[in-house]
Tab-separated table of N, CA and C and ligand atoms in Angstrom:
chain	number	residue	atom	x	y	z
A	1	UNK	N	-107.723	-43.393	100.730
A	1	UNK	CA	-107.483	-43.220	102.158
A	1	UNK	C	-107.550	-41.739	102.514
A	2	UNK	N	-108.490	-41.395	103.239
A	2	UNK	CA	-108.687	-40.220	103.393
A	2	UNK	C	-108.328	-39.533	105.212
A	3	UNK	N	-108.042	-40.947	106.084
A	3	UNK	CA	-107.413	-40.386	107.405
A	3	UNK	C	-106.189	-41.213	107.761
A	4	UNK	N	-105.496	-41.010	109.180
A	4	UNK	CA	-104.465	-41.824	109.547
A	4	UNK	C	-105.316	-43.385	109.990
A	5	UNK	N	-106.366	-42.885	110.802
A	5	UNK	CA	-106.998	-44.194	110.968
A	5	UNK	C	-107.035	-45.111	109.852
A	6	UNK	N	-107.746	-44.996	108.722
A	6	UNK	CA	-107.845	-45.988	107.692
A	6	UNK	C	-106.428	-46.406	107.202
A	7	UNK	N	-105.145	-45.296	107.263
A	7	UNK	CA	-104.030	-45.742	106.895
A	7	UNK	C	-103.954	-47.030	107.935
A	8	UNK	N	-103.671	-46.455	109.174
A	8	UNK	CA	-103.423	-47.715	109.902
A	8	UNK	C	-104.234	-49.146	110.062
A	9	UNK	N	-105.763	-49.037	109.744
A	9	UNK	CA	-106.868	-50.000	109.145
A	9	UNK	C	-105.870	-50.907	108.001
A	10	UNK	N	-105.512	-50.269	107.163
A	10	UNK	CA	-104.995	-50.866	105.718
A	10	UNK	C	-103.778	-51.626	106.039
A	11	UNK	N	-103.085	-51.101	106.809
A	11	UNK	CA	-101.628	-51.688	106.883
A	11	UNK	C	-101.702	-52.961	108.152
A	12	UNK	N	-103.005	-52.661	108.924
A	12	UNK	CA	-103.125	-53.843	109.869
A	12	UNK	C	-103.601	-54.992	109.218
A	13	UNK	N	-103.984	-54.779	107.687
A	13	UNK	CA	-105.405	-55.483	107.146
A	13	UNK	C	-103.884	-56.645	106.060
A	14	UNK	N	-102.923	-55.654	105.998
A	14	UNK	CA	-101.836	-56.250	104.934
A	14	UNK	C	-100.861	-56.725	105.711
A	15	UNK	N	-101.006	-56.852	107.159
A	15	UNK	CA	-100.042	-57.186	107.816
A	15	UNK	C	-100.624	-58.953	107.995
A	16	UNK	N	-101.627	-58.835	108.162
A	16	UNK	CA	-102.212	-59.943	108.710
A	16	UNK	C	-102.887	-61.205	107.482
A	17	UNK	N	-102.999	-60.411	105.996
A	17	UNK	CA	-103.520	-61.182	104.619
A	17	UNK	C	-102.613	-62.235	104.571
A	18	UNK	N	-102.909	-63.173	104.253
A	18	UNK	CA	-102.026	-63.895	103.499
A	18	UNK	C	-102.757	-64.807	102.759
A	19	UNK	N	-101.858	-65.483	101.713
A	19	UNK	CA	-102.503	-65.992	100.574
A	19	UNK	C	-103.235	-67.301	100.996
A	20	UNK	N	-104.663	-67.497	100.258
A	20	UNK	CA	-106.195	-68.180	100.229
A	20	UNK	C	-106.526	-67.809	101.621
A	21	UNK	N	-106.604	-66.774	102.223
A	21	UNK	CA	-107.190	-66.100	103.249
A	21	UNK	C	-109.076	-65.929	102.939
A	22	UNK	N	-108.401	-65.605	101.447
A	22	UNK	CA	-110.554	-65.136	101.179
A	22	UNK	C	-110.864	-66.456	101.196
A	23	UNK	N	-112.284	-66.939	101.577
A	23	UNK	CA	-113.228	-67.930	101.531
A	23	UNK	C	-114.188	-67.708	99.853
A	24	UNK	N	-114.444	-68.644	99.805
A	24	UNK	CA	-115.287	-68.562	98.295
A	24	UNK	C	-116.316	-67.941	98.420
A	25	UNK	N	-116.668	-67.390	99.517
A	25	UNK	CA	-117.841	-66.610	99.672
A	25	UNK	C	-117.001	-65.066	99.533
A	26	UNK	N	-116.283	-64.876	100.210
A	26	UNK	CA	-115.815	-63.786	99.983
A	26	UNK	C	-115.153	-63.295	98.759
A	27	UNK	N	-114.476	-64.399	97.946
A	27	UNK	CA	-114.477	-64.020	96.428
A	27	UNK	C	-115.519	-63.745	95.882
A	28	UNK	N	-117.034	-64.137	96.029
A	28	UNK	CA	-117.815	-64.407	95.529
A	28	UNK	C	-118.466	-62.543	95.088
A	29	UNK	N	-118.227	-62.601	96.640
A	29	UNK	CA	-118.952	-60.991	96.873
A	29	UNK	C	-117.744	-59.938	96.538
A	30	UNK	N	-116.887	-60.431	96.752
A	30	UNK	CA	-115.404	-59.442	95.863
A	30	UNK	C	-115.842	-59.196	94.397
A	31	UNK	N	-116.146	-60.296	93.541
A	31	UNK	CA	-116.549	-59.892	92.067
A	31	UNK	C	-117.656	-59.410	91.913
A	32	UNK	N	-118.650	-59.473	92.897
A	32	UNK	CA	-120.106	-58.903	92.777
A	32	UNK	C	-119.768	-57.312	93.094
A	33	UNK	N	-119.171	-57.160	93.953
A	33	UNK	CA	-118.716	-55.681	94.353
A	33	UNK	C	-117.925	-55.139	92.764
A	34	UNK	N	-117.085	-56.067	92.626
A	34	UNK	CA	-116.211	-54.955	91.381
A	34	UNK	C	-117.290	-55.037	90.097
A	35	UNK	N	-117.729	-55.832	89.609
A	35	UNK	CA	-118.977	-56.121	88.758
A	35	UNK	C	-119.646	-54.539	88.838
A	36	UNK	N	-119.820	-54.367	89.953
A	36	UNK	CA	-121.119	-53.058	90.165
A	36	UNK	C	-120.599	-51.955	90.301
A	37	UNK	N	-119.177	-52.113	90.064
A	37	UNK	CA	-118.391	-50.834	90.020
A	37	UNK	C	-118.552	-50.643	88.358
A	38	UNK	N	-117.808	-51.950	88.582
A	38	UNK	CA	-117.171	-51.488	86.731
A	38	UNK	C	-118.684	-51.645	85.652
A	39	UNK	N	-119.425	-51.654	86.183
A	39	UNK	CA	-121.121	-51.754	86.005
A	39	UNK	C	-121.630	-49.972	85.546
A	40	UNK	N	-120.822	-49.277	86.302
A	40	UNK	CA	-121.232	-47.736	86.814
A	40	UNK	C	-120.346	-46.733	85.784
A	41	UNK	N	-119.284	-47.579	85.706
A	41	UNK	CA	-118.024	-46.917	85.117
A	41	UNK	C	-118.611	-46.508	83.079
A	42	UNK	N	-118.739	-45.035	83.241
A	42	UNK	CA	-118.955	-44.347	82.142
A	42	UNK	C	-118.076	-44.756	80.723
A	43	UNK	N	-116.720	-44.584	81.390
A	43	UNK	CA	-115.635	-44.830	80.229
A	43	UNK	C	-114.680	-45.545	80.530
A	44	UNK	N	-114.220	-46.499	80.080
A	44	UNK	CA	-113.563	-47.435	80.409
A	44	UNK	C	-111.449	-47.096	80.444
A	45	UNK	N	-111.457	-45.831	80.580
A	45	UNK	CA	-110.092	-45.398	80.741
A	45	UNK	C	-109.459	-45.951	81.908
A	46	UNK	N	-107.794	-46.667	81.895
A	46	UNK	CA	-107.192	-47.264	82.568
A	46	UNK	C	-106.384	-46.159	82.767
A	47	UNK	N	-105.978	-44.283	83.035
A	47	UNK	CA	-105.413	-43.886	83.228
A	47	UNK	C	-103.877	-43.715	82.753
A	48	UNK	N	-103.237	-45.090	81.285
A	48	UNK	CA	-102.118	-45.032	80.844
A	48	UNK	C	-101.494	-44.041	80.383
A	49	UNK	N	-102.403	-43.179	79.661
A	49	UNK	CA	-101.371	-41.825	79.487
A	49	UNK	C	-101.392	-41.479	78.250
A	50	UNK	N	-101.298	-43.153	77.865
A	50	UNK	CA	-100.780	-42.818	76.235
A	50	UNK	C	-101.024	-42.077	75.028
A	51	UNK	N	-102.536	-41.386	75.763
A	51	UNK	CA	-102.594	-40.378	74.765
A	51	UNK	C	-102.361	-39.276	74.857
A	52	UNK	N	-101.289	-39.425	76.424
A	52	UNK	CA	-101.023	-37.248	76.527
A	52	UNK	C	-99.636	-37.409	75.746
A	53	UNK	N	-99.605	-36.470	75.167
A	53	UNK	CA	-99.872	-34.995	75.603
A	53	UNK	C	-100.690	-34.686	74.743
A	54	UNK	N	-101.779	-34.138	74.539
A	54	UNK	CA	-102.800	-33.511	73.678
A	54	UNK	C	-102.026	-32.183	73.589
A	55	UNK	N	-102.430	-31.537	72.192
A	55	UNK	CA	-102.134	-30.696	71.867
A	55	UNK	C	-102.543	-29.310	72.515
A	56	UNK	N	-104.032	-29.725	72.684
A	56	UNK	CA	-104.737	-28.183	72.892
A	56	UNK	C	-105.135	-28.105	74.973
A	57	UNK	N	-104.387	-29.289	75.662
A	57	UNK	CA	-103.681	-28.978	76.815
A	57	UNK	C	-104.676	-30.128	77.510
A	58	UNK	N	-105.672	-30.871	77.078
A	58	UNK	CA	-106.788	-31.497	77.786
A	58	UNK	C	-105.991	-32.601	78.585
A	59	UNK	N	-106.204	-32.497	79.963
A	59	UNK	CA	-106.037	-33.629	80.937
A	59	UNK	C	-107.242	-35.193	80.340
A	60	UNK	N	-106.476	-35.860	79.356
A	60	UNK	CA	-107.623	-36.685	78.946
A	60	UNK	C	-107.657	-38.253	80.482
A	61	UNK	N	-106.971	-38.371	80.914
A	61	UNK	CA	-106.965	-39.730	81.978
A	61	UNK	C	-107.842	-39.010	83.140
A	62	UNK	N	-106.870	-38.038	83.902
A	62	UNK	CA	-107.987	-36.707	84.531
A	62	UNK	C	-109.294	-36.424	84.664
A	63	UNK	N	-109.614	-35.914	83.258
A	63	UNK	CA	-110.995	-35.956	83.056
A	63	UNK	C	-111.979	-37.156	82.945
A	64	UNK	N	-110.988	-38.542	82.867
A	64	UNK	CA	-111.983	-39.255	82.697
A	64	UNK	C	-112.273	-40.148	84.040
A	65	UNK	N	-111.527	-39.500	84.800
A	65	UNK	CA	-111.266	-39.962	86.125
A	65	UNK	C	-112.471	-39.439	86.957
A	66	UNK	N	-112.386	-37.982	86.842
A	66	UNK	CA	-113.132	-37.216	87.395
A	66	UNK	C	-114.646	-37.342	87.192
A	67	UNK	N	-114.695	-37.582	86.116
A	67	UNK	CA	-116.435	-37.982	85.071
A	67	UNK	C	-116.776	-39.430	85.343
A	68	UNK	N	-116.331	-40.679	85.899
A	68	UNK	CA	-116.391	-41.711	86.136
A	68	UNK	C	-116.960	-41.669	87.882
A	69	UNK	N	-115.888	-40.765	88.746
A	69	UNK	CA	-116.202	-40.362	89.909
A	69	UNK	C	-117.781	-40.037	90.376
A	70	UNK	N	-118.116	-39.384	89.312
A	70	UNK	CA	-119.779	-38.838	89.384
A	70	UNK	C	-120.427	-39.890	89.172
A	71	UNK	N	-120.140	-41.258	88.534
A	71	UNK	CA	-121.179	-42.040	88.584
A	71	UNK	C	-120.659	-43.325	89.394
A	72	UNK	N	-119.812	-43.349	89.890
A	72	UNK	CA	-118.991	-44.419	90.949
A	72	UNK	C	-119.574	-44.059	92.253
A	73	UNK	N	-119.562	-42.935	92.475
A	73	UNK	CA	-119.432	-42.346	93.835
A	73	UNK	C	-120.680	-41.504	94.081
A	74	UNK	N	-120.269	-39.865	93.563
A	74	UNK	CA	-121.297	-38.829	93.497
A	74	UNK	C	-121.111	-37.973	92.662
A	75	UNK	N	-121.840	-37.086	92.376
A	75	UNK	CA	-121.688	-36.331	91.364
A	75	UNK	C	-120.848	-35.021	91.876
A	76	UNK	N	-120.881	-34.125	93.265
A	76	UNK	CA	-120.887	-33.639	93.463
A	76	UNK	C	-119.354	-33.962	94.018
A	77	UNK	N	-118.962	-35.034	94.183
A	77	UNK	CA	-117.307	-35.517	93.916
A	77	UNK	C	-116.344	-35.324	93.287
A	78	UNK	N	-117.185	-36.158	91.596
A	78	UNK	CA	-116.596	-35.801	90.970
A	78	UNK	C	-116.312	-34.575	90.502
A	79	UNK	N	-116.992	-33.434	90.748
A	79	UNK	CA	-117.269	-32.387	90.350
A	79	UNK	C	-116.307	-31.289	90.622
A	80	UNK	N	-116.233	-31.595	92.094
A	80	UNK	CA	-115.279	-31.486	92.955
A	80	UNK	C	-113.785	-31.312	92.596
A	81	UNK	N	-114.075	-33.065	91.899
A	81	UNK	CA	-112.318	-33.479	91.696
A	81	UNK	C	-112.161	-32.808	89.975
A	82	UNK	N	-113.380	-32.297	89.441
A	82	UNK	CA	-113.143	-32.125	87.970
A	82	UNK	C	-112.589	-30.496	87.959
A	83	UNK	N	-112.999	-29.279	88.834
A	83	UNK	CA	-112.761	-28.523	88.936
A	83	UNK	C	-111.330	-28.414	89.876
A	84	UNK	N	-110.697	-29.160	90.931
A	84	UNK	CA	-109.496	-29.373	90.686
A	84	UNK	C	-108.228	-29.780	89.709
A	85	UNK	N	-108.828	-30.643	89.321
A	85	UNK	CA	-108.301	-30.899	88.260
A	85	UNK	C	-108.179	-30.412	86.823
A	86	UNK	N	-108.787	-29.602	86.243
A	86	UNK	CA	-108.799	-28.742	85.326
A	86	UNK	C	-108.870	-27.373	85.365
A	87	UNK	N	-109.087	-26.887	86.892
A	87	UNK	CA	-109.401	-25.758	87.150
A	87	UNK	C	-108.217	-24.901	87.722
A	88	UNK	N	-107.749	-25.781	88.597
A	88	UNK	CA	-106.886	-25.469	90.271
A	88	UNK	C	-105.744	-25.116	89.313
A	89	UNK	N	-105.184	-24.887	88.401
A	89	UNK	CA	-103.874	-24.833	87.855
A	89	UNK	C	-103.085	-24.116	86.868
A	90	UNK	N	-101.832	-23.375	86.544
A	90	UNK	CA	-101.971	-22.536	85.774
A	90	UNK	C	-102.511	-22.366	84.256
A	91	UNK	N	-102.137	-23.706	83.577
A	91	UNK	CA	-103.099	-23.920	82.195
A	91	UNK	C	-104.149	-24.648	82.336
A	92	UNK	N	-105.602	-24.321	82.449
A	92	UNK	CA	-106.741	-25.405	82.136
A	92	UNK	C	-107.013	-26.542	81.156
A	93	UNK	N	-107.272	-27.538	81.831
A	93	UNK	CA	-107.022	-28.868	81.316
A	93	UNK	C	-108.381	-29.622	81.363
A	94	UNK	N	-109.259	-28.695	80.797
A	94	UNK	CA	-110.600	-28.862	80.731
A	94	UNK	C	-111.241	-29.611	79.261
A	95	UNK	N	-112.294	-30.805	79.018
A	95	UNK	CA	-112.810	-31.591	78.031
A	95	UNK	C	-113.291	-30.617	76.739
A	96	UNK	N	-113.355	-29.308	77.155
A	96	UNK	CA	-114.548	-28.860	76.026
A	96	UNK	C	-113.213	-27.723	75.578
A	97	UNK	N	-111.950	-27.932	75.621
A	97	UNK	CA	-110.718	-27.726	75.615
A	97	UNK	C	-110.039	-28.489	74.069
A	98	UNK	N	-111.116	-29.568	73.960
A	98	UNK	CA	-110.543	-30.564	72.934
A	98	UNK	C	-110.899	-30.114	71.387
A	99	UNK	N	-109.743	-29.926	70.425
A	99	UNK	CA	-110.147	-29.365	68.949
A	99	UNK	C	-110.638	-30.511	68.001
A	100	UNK	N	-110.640	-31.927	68.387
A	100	UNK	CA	-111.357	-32.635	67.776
A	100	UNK	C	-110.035	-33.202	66.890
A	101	UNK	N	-108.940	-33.066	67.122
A	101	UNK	CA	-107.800	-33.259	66.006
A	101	UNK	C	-107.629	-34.887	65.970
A	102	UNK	N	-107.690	-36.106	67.190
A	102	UNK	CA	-107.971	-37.633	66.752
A	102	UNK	C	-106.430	-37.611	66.885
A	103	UNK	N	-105.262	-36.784	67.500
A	103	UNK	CA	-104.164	-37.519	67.620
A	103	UNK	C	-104.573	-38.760	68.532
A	104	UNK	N	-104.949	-38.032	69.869
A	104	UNK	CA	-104.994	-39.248	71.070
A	104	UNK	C	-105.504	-40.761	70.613
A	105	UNK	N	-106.893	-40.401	70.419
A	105	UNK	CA	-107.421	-41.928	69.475
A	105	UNK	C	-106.613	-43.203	69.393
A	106	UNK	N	-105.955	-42.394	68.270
A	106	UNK	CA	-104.723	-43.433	67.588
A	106	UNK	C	-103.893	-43.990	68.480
A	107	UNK	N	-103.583	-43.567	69.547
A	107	UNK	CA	-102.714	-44.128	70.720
A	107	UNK	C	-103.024	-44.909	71.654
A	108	UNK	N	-104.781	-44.626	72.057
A	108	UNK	CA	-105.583	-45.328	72.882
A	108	UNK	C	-106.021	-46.700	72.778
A	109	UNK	N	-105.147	-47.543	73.922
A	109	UNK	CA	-105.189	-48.898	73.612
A	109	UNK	C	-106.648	-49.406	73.838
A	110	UNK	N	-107.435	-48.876	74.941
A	110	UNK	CA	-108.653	-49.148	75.150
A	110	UNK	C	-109.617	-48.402	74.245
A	111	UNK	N	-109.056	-48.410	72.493
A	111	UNK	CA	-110.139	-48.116	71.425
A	111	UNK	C	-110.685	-46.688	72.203
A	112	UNK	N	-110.982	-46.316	72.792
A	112	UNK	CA	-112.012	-45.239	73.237
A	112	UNK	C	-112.034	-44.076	72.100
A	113	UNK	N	-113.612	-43.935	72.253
A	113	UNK	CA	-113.638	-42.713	71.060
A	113	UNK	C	-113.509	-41.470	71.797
A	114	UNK	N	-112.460	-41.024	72.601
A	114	UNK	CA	-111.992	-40.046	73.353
A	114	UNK	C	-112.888	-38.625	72.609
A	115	UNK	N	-112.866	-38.262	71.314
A	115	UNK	CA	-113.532	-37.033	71.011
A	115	UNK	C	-115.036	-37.050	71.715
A	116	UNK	N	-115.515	-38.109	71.319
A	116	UNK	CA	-117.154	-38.009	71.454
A	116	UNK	C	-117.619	-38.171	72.738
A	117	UNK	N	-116.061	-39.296	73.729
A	117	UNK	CA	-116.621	-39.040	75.223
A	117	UNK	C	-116.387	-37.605	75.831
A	118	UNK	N	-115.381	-36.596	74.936
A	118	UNK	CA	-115.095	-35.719	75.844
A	118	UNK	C	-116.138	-35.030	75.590
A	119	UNK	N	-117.201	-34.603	74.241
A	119	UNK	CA	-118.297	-34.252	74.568
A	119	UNK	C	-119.376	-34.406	75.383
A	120	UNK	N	-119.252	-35.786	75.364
A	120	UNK	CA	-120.201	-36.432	76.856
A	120	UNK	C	-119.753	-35.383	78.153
A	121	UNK	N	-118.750	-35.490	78.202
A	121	UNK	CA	-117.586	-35.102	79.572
A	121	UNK	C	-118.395	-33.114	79.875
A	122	UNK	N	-118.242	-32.737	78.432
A	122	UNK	CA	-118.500	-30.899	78.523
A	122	UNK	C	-119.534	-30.970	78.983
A	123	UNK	N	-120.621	-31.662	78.577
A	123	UNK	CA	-122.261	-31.637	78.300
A	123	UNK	C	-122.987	-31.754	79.742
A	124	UNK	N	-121.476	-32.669	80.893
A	124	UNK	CA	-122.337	-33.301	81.883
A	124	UNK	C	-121.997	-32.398	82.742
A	125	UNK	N	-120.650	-31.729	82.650
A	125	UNK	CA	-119.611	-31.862	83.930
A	125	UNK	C	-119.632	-29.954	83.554
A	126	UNK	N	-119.364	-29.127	82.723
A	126	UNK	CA	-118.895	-27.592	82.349
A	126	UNK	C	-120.340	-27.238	81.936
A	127	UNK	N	-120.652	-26.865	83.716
A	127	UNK	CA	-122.349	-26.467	83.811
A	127	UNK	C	-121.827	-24.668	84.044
A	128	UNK	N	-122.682	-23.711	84.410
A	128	UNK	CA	-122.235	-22.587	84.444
A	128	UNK	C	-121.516	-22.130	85.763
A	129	UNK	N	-121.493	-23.132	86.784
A	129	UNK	CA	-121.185	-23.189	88.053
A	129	UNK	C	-119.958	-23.083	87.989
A	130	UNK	N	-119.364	-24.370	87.055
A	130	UNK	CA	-118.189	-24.541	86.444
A	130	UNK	C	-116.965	-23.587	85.933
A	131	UNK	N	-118.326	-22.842	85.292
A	131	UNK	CA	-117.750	-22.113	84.082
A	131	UNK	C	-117.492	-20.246	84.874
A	132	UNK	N	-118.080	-20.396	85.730
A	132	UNK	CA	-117.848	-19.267	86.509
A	132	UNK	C	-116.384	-19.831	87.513
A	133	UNK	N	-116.487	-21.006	88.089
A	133	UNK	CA	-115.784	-20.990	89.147
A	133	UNK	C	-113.968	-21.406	87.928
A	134	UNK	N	-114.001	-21.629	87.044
A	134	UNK	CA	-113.219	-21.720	86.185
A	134	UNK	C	-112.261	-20.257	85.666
A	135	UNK	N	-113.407	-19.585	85.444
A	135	UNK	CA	-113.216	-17.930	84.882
A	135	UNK	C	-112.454	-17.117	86.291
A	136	UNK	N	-113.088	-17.358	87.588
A	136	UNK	CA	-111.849	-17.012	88.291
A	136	UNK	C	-110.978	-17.207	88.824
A	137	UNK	N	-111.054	-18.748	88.958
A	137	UNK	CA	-108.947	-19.403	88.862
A	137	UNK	C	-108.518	-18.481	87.812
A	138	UNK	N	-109.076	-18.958	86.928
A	138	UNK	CA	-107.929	-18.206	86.005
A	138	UNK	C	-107.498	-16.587	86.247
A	139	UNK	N	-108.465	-15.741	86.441
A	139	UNK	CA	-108.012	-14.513	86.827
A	139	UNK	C	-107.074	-14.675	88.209
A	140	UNK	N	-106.958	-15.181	88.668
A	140	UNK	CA	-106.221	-15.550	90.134
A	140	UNK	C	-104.708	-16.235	89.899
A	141	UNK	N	-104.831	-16.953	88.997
A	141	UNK	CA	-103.914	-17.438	88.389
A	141	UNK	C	-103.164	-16.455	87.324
A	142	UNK	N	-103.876	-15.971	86.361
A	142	UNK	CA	-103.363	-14.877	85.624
A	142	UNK	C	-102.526	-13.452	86.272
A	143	UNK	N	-103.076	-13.584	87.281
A	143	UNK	CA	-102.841	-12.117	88.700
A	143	UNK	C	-101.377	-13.065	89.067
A	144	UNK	N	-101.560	-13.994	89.188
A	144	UNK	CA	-99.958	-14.370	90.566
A	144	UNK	C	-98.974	-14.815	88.925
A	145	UNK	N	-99.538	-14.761	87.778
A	145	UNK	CA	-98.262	-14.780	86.515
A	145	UNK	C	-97.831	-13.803	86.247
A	146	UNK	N	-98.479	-12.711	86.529
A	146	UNK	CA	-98.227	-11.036	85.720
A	146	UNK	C	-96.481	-10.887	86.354
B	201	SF4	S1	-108.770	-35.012	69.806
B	201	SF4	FE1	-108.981	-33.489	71.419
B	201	SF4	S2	-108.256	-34.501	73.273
B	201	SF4	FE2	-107.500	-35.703	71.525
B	201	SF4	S3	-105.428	-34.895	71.142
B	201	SF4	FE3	-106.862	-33.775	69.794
B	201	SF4	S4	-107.412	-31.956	70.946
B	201	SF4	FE4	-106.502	-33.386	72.406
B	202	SF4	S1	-104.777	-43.873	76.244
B	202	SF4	FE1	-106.947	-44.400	76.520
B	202	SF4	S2	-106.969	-45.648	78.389
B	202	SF4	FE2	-104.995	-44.594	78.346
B	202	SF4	S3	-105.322	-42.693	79.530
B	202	SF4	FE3	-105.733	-42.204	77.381
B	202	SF4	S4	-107.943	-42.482	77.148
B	202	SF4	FE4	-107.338	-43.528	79.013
């Protein structure tokens, strides 16, 4: 939800649902819609957590949020949301951040081979655009810690 309008869209939309409201056509196209989501979806992370805290500081749900965004949506979204999110803050919580150590792994209920996607993650997402606009949060950030 990105205005008040759609807030108020949503809450008119839940005021008025009620249960077997959808028609079988509209289930129909409900699973065709999520189908082509979860069709798009890079890595199959449910956001649980369970593998933070990483040691060497990587936002692993975050990042995979953000890297999913680019192929859900746009690239230039996720990109968006990846440099907030790893960027905007006083410790960087960036994929190419990861020492390869396989604690998380072990915790990850959805199996994911978290090391090898976060290489996927550096390869796609920590272009030099990135890597510049990264280098001066941090000086900006480093300036308001001194
Ligand atoms: S493998 Fe990488 S992401 Fe996973 S806990 Fe170790 S350093 Fe963190
Ligand atoms: S444990 Fe697995 S599914 Fe849960 S947030 Fe971490 S990577 Fe995603």
């Amino acid at each position: 939800m990105n205005s008040m309008n759609m807030l108020k869209e949503n809450i008119r939309i839940a005021e008025t649902a009620k249960i077997g409201k959808f028609s079988k056509k509209d289930i129909v196209l409900f699973e065709k819609v999520k189908k082509a989501i979860n069709n798009k979806i890079k890595v199959p992370c449910t956001g649980c957590g369970y593998c933070q805290p990483c040691p060497a500081g990587v936002d692993i749900p975050g990042v995979f949020r953000c890297y999913n965004v680019c192929y859900t949506d746009h690239y230039f979204t996720g990109m968006r949301e990846y440099l907030m999110c790893t960027t905007m803050r006083a410790k960087p919580s960036n994929a190419s951040l990861c020492k390869k150590c396989g604690k998380c792994e072990k915790k990850c209920p959805q199996s994911i081979h978290i090391r090898k996607e976060l290489q996927c993650v550096t390869k796609y997402m920590e272009n030099p655009i990135y890597k510049f606009i990264s280098f001066v949060s941090k000086k900006c950030f480093d300036k308001c810690y001194d």
